[in-house]
Short mmCIF file of C-alpha atoms in Angstrom, two decimals:
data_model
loop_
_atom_site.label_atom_id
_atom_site.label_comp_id
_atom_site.label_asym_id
_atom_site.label_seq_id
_atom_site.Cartn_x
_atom_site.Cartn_y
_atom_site.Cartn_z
CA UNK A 1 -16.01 14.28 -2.40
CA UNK A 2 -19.57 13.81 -2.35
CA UNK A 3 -21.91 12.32 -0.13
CA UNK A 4 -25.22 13.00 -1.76
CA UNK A 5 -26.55 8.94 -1.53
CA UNK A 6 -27.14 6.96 1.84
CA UNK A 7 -27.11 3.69 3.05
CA UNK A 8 -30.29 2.68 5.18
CA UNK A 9 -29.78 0.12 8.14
CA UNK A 10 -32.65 -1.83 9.98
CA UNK A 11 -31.72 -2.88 13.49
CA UNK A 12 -34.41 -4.34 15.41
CA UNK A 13 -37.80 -2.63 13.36
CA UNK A 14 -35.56 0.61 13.73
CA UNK A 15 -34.09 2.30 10.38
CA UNK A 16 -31.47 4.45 10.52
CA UNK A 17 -29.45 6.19 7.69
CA UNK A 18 -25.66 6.68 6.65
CA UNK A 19 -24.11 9.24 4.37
CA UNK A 20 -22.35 7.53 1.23
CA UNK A 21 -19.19 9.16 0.40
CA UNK A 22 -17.86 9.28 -3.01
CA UNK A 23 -14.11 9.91 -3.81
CA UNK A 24 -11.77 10.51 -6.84
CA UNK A 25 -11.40 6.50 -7.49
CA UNK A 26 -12.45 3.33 -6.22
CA UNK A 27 -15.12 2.22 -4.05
CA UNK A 28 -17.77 4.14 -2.13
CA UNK A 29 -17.85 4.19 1.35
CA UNK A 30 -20.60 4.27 3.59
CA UNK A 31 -19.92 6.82 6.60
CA UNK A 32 -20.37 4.76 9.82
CA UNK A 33 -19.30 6.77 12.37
CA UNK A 34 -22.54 7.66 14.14
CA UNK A 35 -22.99 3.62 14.04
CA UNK A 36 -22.44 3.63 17.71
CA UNK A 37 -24.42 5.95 19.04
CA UNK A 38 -27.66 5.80 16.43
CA UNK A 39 -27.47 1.87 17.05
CA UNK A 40 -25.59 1.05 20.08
CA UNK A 41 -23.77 -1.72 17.47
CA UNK A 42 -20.14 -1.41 16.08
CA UNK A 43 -19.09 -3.13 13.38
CA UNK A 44 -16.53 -6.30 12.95
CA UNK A 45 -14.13 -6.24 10.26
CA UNK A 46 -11.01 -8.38 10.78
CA UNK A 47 -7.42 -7.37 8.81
CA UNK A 48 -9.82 -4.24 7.76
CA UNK A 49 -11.25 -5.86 4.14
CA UNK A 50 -13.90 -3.59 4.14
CA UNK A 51 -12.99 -0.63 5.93
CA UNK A 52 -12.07 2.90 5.17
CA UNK A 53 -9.69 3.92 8.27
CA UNK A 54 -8.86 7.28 6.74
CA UNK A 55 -9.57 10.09 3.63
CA UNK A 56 -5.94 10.49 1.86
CA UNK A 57 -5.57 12.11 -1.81
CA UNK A 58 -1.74 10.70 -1.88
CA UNK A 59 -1.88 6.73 -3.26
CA UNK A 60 -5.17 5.09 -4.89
CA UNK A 61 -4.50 1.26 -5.95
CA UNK A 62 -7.09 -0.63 -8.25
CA UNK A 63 -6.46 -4.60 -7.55
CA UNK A 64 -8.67 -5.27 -10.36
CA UNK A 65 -7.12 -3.31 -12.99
CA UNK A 66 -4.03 -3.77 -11.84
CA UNK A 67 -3.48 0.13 -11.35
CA UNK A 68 -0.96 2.33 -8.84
CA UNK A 69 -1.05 6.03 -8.80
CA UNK A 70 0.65 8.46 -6.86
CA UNK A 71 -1.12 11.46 -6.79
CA UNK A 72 -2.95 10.69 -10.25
CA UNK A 73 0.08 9.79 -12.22
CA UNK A 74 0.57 5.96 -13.13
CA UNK A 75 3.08 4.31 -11.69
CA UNK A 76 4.68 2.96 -14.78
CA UNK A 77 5.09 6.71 -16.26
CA UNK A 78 6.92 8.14 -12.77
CA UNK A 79 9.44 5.39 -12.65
CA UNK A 80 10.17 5.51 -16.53
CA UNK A 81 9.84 9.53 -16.73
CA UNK A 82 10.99 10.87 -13.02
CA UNK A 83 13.69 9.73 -9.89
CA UNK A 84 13.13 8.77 -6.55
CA UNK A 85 13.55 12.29 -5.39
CA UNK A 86 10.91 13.69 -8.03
CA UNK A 87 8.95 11.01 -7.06
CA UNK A 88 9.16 12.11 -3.64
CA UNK A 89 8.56 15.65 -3.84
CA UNK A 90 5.39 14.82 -5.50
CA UNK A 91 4.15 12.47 -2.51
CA UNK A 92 5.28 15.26 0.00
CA UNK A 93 3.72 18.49 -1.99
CA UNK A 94 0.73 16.65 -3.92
CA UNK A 95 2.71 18.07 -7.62
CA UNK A 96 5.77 17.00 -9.91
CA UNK A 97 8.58 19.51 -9.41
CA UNK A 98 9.57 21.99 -12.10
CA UNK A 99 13.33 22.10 -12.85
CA UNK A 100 14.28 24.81 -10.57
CA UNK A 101 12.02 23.61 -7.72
CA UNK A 102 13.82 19.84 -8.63
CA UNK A 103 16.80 21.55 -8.12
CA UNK A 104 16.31 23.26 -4.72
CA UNK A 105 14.85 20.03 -3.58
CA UNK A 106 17.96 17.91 -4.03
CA UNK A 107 20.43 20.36 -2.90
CA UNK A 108 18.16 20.53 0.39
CA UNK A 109 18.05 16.92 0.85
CA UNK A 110 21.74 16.62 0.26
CA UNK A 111 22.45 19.11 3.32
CA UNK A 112 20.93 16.93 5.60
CA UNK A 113 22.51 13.19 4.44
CA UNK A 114 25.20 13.24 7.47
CA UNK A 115 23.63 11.82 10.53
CA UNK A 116 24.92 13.37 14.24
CA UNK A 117 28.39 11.77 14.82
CA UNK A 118 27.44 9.94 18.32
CA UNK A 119 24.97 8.45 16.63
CA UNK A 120 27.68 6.19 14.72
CA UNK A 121 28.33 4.95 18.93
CA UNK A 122 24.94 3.25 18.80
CA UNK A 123 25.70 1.07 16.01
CA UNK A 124 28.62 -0.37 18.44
CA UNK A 125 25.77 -1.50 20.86
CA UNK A 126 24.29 -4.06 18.26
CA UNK A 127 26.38 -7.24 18.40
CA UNK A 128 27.33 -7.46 14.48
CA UNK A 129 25.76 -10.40 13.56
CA UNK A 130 22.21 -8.61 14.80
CA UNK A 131 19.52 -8.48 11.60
CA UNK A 132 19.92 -4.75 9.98
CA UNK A 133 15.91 -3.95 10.81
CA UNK A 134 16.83 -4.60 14.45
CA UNK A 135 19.27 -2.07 13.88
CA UNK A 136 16.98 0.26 12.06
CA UNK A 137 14.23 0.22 14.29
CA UNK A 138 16.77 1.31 17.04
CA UNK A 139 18.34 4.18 15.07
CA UNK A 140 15.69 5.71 13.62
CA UNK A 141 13.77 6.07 16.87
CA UNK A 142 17.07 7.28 17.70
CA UNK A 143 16.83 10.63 15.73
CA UNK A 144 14.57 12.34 17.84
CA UNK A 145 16.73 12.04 20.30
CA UNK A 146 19.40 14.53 18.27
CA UNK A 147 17.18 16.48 16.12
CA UNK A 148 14.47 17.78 18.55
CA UNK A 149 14.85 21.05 17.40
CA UNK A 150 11.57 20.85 14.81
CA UNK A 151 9.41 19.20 17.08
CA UNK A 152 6.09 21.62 16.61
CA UNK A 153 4.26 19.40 14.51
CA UNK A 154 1.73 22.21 14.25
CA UNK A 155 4.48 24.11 12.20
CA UNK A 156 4.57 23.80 8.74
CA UNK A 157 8.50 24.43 8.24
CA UNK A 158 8.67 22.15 11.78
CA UNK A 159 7.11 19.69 9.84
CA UNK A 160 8.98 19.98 6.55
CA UNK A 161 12.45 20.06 8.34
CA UNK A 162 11.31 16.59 9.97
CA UNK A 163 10.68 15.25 6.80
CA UNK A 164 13.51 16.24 5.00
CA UNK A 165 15.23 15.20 7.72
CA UNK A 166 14.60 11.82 7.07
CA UNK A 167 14.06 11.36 3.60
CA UNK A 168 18.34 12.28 3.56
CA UNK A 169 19.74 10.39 6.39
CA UNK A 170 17.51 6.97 5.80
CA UNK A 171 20.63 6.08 3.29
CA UNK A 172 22.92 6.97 5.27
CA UNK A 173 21.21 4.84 8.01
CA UNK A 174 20.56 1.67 6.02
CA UNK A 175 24.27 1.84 4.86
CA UNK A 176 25.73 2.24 7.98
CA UNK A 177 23.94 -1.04 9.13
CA UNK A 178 25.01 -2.54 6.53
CA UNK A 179 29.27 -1.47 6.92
CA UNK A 180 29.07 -2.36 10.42
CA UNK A 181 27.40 -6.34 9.77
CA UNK A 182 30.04 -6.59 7.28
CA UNK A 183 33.39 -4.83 9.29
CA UNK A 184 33.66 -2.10 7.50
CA UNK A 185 34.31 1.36 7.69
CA UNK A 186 31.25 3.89 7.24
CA UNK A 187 31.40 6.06 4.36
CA UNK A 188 30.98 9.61 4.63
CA UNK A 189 28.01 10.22 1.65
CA UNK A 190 29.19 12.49 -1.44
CA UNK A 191 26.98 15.55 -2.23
CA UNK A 192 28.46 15.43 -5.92
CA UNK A 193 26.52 12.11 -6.38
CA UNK A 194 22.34 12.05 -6.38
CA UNK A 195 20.62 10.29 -3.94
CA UNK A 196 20.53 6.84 -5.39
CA UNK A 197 24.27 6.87 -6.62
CA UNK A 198 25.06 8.11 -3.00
CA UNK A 199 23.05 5.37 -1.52
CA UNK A 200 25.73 2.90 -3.68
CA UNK A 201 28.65 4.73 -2.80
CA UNK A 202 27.89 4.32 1.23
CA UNK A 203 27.39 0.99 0.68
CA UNK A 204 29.84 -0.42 -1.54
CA UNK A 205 32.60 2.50 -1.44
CA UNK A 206 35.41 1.84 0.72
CA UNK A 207 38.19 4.65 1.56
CA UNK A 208 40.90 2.66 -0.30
CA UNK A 209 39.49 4.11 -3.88
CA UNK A 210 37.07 6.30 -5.03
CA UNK A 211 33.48 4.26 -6.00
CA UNK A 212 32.50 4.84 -9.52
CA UNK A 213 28.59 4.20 -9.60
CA UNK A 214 27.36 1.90 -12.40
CA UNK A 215 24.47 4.13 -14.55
CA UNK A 216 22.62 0.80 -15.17
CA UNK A 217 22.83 -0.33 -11.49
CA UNK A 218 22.14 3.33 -10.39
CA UNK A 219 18.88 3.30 -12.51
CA UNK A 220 17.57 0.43 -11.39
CA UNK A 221 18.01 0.91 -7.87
CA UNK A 222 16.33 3.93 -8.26
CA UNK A 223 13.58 2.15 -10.02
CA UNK A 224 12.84 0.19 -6.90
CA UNK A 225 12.86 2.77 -4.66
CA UNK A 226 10.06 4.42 -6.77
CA UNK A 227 8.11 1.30 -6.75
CA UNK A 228 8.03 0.94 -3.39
CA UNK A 229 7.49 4.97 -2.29
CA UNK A 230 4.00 4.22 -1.48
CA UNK A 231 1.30 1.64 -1.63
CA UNK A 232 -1.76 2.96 0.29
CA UNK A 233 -2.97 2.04 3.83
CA UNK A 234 -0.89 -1.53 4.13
CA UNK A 235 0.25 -2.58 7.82
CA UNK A 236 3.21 -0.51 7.94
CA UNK A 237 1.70 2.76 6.92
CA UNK A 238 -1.64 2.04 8.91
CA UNK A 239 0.66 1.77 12.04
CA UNK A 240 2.95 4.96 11.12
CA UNK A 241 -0.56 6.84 11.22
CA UNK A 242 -1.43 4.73 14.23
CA UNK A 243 1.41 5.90 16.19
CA UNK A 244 1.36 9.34 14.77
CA UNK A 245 -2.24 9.60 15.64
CA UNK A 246 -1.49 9.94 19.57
CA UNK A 247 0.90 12.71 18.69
CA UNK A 248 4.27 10.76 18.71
CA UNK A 249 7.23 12.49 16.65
CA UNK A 250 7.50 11.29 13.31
CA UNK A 251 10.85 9.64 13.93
CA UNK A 252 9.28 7.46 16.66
CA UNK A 253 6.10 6.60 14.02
CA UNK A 254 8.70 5.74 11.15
CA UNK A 255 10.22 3.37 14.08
CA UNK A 256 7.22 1.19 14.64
CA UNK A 257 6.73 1.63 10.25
CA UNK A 258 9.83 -0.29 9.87
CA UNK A 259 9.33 -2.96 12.77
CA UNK A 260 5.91 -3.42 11.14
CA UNK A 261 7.51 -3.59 7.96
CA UNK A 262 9.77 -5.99 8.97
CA UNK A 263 7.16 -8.86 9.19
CA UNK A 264 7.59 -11.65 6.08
CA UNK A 265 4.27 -11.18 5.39
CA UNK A 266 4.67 -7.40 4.36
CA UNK A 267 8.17 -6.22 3.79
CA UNK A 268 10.21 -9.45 4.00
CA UNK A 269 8.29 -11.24 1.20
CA UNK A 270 11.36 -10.33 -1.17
CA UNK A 271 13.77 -11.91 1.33
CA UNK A 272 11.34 -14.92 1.32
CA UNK A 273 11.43 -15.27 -2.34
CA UNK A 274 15.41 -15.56 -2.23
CA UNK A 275 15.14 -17.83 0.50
CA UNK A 276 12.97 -20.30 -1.87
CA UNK A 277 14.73 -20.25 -4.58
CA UNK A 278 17.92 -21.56 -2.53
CA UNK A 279 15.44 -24.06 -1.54
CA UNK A 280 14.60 -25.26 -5.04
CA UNK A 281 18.19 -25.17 -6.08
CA UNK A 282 17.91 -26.15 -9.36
CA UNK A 283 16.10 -25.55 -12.92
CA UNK A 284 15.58 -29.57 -12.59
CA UNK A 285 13.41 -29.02 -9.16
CA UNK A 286 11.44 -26.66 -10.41
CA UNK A 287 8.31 -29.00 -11.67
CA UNK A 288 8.60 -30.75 -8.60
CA UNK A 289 7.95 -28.02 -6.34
CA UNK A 290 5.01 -26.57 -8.66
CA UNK A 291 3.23 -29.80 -8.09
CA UNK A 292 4.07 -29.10 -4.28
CA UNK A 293 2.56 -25.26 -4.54
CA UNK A 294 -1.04 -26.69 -6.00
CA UNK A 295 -1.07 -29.47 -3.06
CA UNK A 296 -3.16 -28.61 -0.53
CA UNK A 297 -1.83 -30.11 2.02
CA UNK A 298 1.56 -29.26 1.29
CA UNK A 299 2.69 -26.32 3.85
CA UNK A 300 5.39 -25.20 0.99
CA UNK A 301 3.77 -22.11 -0.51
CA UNK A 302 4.93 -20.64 -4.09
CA UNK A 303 6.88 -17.10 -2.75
CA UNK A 304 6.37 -13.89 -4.76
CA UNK A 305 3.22 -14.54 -6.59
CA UNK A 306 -0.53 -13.29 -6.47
CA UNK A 307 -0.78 -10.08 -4.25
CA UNK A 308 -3.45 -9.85 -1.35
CA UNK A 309 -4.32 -6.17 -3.50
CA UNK A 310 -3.69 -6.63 -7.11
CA UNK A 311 -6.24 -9.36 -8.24
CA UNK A 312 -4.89 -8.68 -11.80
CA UNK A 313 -0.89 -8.25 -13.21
CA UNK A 314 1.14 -5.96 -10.41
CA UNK A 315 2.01 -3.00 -12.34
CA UNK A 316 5.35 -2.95 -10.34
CA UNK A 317 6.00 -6.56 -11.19
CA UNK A 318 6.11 -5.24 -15.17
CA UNK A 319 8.53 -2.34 -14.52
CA UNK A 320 10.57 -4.43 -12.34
CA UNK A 321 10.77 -7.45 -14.80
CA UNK A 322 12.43 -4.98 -17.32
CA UNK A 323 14.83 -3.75 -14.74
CA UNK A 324 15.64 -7.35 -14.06
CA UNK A 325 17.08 -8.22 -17.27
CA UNK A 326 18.50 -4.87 -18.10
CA UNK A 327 20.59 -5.26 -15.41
CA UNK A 328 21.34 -9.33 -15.63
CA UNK A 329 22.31 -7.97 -19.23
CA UNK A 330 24.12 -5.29 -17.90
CA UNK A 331 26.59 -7.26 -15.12
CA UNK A 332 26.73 -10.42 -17.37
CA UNK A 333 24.43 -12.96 -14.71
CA UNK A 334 21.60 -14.33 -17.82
CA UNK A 335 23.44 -17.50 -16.86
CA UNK A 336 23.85 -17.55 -13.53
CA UNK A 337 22.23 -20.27 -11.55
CA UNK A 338 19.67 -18.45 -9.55
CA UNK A 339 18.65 -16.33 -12.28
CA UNK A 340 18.29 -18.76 -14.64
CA UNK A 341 16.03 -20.61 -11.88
CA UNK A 342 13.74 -17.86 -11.24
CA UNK A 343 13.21 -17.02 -14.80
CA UNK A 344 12.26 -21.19 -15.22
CA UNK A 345 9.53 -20.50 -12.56
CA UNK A 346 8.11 -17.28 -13.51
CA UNK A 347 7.95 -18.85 -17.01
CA UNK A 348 5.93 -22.30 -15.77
CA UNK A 349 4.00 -19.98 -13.59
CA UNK A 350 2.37 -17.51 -16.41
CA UNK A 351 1.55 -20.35 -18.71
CA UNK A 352 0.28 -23.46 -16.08
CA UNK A 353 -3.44 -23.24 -15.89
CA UNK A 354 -3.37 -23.28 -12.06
CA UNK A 355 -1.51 -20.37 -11.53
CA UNK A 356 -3.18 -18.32 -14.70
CA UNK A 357 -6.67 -19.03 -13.53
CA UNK A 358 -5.80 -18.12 -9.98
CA UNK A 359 -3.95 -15.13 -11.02
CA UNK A 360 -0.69 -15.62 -9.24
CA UNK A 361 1.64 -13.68 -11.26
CA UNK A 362 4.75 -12.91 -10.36
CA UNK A 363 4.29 -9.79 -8.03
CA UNK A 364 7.14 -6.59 -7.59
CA UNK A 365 9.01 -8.95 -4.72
CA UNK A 366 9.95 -11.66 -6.49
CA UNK A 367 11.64 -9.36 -8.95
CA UNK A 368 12.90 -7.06 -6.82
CA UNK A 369 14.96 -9.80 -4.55
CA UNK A 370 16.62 -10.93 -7.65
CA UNK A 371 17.66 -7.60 -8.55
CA UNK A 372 19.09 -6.68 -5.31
CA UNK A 373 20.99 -9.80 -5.15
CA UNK A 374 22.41 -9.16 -8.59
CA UNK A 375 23.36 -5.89 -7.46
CA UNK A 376 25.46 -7.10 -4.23
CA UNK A 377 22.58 -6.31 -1.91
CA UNK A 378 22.62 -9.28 0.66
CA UNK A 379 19.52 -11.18 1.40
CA UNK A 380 18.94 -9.39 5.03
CA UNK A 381 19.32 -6.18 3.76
CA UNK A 382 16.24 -6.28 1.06
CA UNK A 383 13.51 -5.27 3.91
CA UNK A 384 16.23 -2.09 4.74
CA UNK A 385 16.31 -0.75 1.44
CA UNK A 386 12.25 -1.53 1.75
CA UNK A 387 12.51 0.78 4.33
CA UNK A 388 14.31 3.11 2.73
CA UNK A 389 12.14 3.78 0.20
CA UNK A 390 8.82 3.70 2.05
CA UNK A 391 9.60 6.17 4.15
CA UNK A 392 8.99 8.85 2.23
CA UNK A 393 5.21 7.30 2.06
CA UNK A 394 4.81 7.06 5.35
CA UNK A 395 6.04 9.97 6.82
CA UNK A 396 3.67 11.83 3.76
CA UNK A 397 0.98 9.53 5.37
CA UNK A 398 1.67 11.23 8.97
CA UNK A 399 1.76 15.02 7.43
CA UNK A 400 -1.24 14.19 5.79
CA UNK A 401 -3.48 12.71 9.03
CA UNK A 402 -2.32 15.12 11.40
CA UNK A 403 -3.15 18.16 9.00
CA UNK A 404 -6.75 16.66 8.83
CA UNK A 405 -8.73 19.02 11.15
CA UNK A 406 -11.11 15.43 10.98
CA UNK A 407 -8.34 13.11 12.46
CA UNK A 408 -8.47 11.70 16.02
CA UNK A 409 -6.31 9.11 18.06
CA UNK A 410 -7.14 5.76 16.56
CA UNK A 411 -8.91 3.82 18.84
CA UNK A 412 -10.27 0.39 17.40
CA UNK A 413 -13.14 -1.36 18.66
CA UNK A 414 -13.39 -5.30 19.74
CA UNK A 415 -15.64 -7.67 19.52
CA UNK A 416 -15.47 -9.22 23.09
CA UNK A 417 -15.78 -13.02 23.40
CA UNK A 418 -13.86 -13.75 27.06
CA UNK A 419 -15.35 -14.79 30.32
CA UNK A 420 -18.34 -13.53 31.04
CA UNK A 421 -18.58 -11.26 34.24
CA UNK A 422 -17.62 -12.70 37.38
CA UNK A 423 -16.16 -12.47 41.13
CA UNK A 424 -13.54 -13.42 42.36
CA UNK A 425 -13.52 -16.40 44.97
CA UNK A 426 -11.68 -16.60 47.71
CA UNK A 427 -8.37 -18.36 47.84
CA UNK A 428 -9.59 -21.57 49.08
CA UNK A 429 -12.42 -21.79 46.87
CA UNK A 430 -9.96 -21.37 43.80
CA UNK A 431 -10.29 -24.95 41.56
#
């Protein structure tokens, strides 16, 4: 990282000078953080557009190539090349396993999949109608509560034990939420299956046969959960560090990740997309609500399309598309009536000149709902398996900001625009 440039400043006749930093990719940013006290001014940058809020060497996006990396590697050669748990190790360790350290990995995470028996009691405490992130959020706070026995975040093998911790049970966790909406028994996971086949056989197994996992299904599953590992400092991540950043345990900062995440306007933009196509209904509706989308004052807004990030294609949105049809193809749904809508759309979409020129393409959630759906995952469940998958970002995120000898509790500033200073009047004065 260098910082050999600066940025000069002129506040009232008085100059003052900033360090430029330089990273690996992307941007430079200008180092503020004597702003204060050189100037006595802070600056104001609403939803963060132009602010650095950390260093990390884990994710780098570019919205204008339309480029994801984890670690350096593209995005499209980890999901097509490596699984989730490969994928993983990488975030957590900073390099791609090698086959024996790939191996040691897996068996490690598959000793820690069962979750503390009373904890299946506080499932019993959510009436079972109650949204699955409700549930999560609960639970997942819920592990320090049982596993305080690693709680020396200034330990390395403290911190890895935390982390492997819940990189294992978060399957177990989603699928438990989802057996108890539906009635069903919870599944005990199998350590002869990987992670993503396990994940299936919690969910969909029941103990009146054994569950044979679909290869295609398994894959693309898998796929997602790649996809969605990490995506730099969004909402959900910013808060994880947020919350770490006071010293919380990592269970209670992957707590407040997933309520974050649970917002429609982060993690529940696949669950949106579903909800719109029910709303179109039909292949023949489909012009009429693009006319709607380009209306300006039409509230109805086109759902999985453009990204606030990617001003180009969403890489994701490619390798999902693929997984998409390969597994339509696979379960036999090219004509069901759904699919067959959302391909119409994404179709009118990349050719009308409104949407080209604006670059709205379609983005990883509109793919990824369909996918789900196809693969028996309901529609409140999409933001879990989110979840699921994210962790493993975030809780790299917290390892990485509290090993930063740099990092500090995050305290924002505000720009202050209330009532001015006054005193209070007495009680019979009061208007």
């Amino acid at each position: 990282m260098s910082t050999e440039r600066t940025a000069t400043l002129t506040v009232d006749g008085k100059t003052v000078e900033f360090p430029v930093m330089t990273g690996t990719h992307g941007q430079d940013v200008i180092d503020i953080r004597t702003l204060g006290g050189k100037t006595g001014l802070f600056t104001y940058d609403s939803g963060f557009l132009s602010t650095a809020s950390c260093k990390s060497s884990i994710t780098f996006i570019d919205g204008d190539k339309g480029e994801l990396l984890y670690r350096g590697y593209p995005i499209e050669q980890l999901a097509e090349q490596c699984n989730f748990l490969e994928v993983a190790y990488l975030l957590k360790n900073g390099e791609l396993p090698n086959a024996q350290q790939k191996t040691a990995f897996e068996g490690t995470i598959k000793n820690h999949t069962m979750v503390h028996d009373q904890m299946t009691k506080f499932y019993s405490g959510f009436r079972r109608d109650a949204h699955p992130m409700a549930v999560m959020v609960g639970v997942v706070g819920a592990l320090s509560a049982f596993y305080h026995d690693a709680m020396d975040f200034s330990d390395a093998d403290h911190r890895s034990v935390s982390i492997n911790r819940l990189i294992a049970k978060l399957p177990t966790i989603v699928a438990m939420a989802y057996k108890y909406n539906k009635g069903e028994p919870f599944m005990y996971p199998r350590n002869d299956l990987d992670y993503t086949a396990n994940f299936m056989h919690m969910m969909f197994g029941t103990p009146c046969e054994k569950y044979e996992p679909n290869p295609v299904l398994v894959r693309a599953l898998d796929v997602i959960f790649t996809l969605h590992a990490d995506h730099e400092q969004n909402a959900s991540t910013s808060t994880v560090r947020l919350a770490g950043s006071s010293g919380a345990n990592p269970f209670a900062c992957i707590s407040a990740g997933i309520a974050c995440l649970w917002g429609p306007a982060h993690g529940g933009a696949n669950e949106a997309c579903l909800n719109m196509l029910e709303e179109i209904g039909d292949v023949s509706r489909v012009g009429e609500y693009i006319k709607r989308a380009k209306d300006k004052n039409d509230s109805f807004k086109l759902m999985g399309f453009g990204h606030r990030v990617y001003k180009n294609f969403d890489p994701r949105a490619k390798l999902m598309g693929k997984v998409c049809s390969d597994v339509l193809g696979e379960l036999g749904l090219e004509n069901d009536r759904l699919f067959k809508l959302a391909k119409e759309l994404e179709k009118i979409a990349l050719e009308d000149p409104y949407f080209v020129e604006k670059k709205l393409y379609p983005n990883v959630d509109f793919y990824s709902g369909i996918v789900q759906k196809a693969l028996g995952i309901p529609t409140s469940m999409f933001t879990c398996i989110f979840a699921l998958a994210r962790t493993v970002g975030w809780i790299t995120q917290w390892e990485e900001m509290i090993t930063d000898p740099e990092y500090k509790i995050g305290r924002p500033r505000q720009l202050y625009v209330g009532a001015a200073r006054r005193d209070v009047p007495a009680l019979d004065q009061r208007s």
